[in-house]
Amino acid sequence: MQSAVLSPSSTPLLRNSKNPPALRPNLLLLPRISCRSRLQPLAAAASCSHGLPGAPRPLVSLPSLSDRRPDDRYAVRATSVPDSASAGDGATVSSGLLQTLQLGSLFGLWYLFNIYFNIYNKQVLKVFQFPLTITTVQFAVGTCLVLFMWTTNLYKRPKISASQLAAILPLAAVHTMGNLFTNMSLGKVAVSFTHTIKAMEPFFSVLLSAFFLGEMPTIWVVASLVPIVGGVALASLTEASFNWAGFWSAMASNVTFQSRNVLSKKVMVKKEESLDNINLFSIITVMSFVLLAPATLFVEGIKFTPSYLQSSGLNLKETYMRSCLAALCFHAYQQVSYMILARVSPVTHSVGNCVKRVVVIVTSVLFFRTPVSPINSLGTGIALAGVFLYSRVKKIKPKTA
């Protein structure tokens, strides 16, 4: 079989005394016409040399380099294509696996930093009830990290104009207020309850976008808000640590953070190549520290000194260490959040944020041993399910007539 394919010219070597001599020209002609056609596959050429009625089988075949036709060289070269294609596919699969592992590591760091921030922050706010001072310390540590990255060229320092700074200033103001209100709420109620209330962020996002930007929500988005509002209301009615100061502080945090998102769309800060999301967040952090530090000195005074902490009966080392760790985790989880946003779509980031809130609530309940009733758990679960549903239906575009 193989010799007939590689050596079509072996037909003249046939010897068979039973066939009459008159058939010999036809036997020589048939393989030439039907088996050497460039349009016929190589396997078909092999079958036709032995499948013709009355065709004699070769007794001896002597393949040589001179017997090989151009068709044979083409067939040999074609066998190497699948090997190269499979090698390329393997490289693509390994590259995709590496990117998936990197993205999974970023999500893990995002959740881990957020968990530790909430735990350390709550521990400090329970014994040191000065949320302005705590928030200022967090922005101060973030400012030091930003300046260190820019000075050592770990991250390229942006070049921005005065008009850009003026456009960023409102974003920094609402960012400052949002973090301040969050710390005020964490100092008054349980971590799990604060994050349950903060699950209402989609409600305020839809409300403010419709009011200021004229973006009317679809019926699916409105339907997804019902379980969010109902779940938060059910959890609030059965919350053991409920108080109005903590509740309204978390609500104010929702309003300010979503106002930041609306302002970022309305102001439309013009970005240069050096001003990406991480640098934008870094500038907002520095501006937030500059804005909040004078207000802290005016309202609370200097309360973070060693003498004041010792006079209050606090462990100086533990208070400073946990405050610094909370500030580091605060800045780190927001930096990682922007890194993830640069790699995935906003919808995927929103789903990840929903999962992050679930992880923070569960870990805080387990760590602080927060008493949770079944109805409270049900309300929290309904609210978080509504947030997940909102993140999925938000990408559904309304049909245009």
PDB file of C-alpha atoms in Angstrom, residues 72 101 138 141 162 169 177 197 206 232 238 259 285 310 361 369 383 386 397:
ATOM      1  CA  ASP A  72       4.531  13.675  -2.347  1.00  0.00           C
ATOM      2  CA  LEU A 101      -4.133  32.737  38.419  1.00  0.00           C
ATOM      3  CA  GLN A 138      -5.760  56.475  57.376  1.00  0.00           C
ATOM      4  CA  VAL A 141      -0.662  56.708  55.895  1.00  0.00           C
ATOM      5  CA  ALA A 162      -4.489  73.062  37.597  1.00  0.00           C
ATOM      6  CA  LEU A 169     -11.451  68.357  44.029  1.00  0.00           C
ATOM      7  CA  MET A 177     -17.007  62.256  53.491  1.00  0.00           C
ATOM      8  CA  ILE A 197     -26.801  48.861  55.032  1.00  0.00           C
ATOM      9  CA  VAL A 206     -29.961  54.461  40.328  1.00  0.00           C
ATOM     10  CA  VAL A 232     -32.029  45.865  54.505  1.00  0.00           C
ATOM     11  CA  THR A 238     -33.972  42.632  63.936  1.00  0.00           C
ATOM     12  CA  SER A 259     -22.366  60.890  44.458  1.00  0.00           C
ATOM     13  CA  THR A 285      -6.039  60.255  48.743  1.00  0.00           C
ATOM     14  CA  GLN A 310      -2.106  56.674  78.128  1.00  0.00           C
ATOM     15  CA  ILE A 361     -20.056  40.068  56.816  1.00  0.00           C
ATOM     16  CA  ARG A 369     -19.143  36.645  67.636  1.00  0.00           C
ATOM     17  CA  ALA A 383     -30.374  42.158  50.356  1.00  0.00           C
ATOM     18  CA  GLY A 386     -30.664  41.624  45.303  1.00  0.00           C
ATOM     19  CA  LYS A 397     -29.828  47.426  27.487  1.00  0.00           C
TER      20      LYS A 397
END
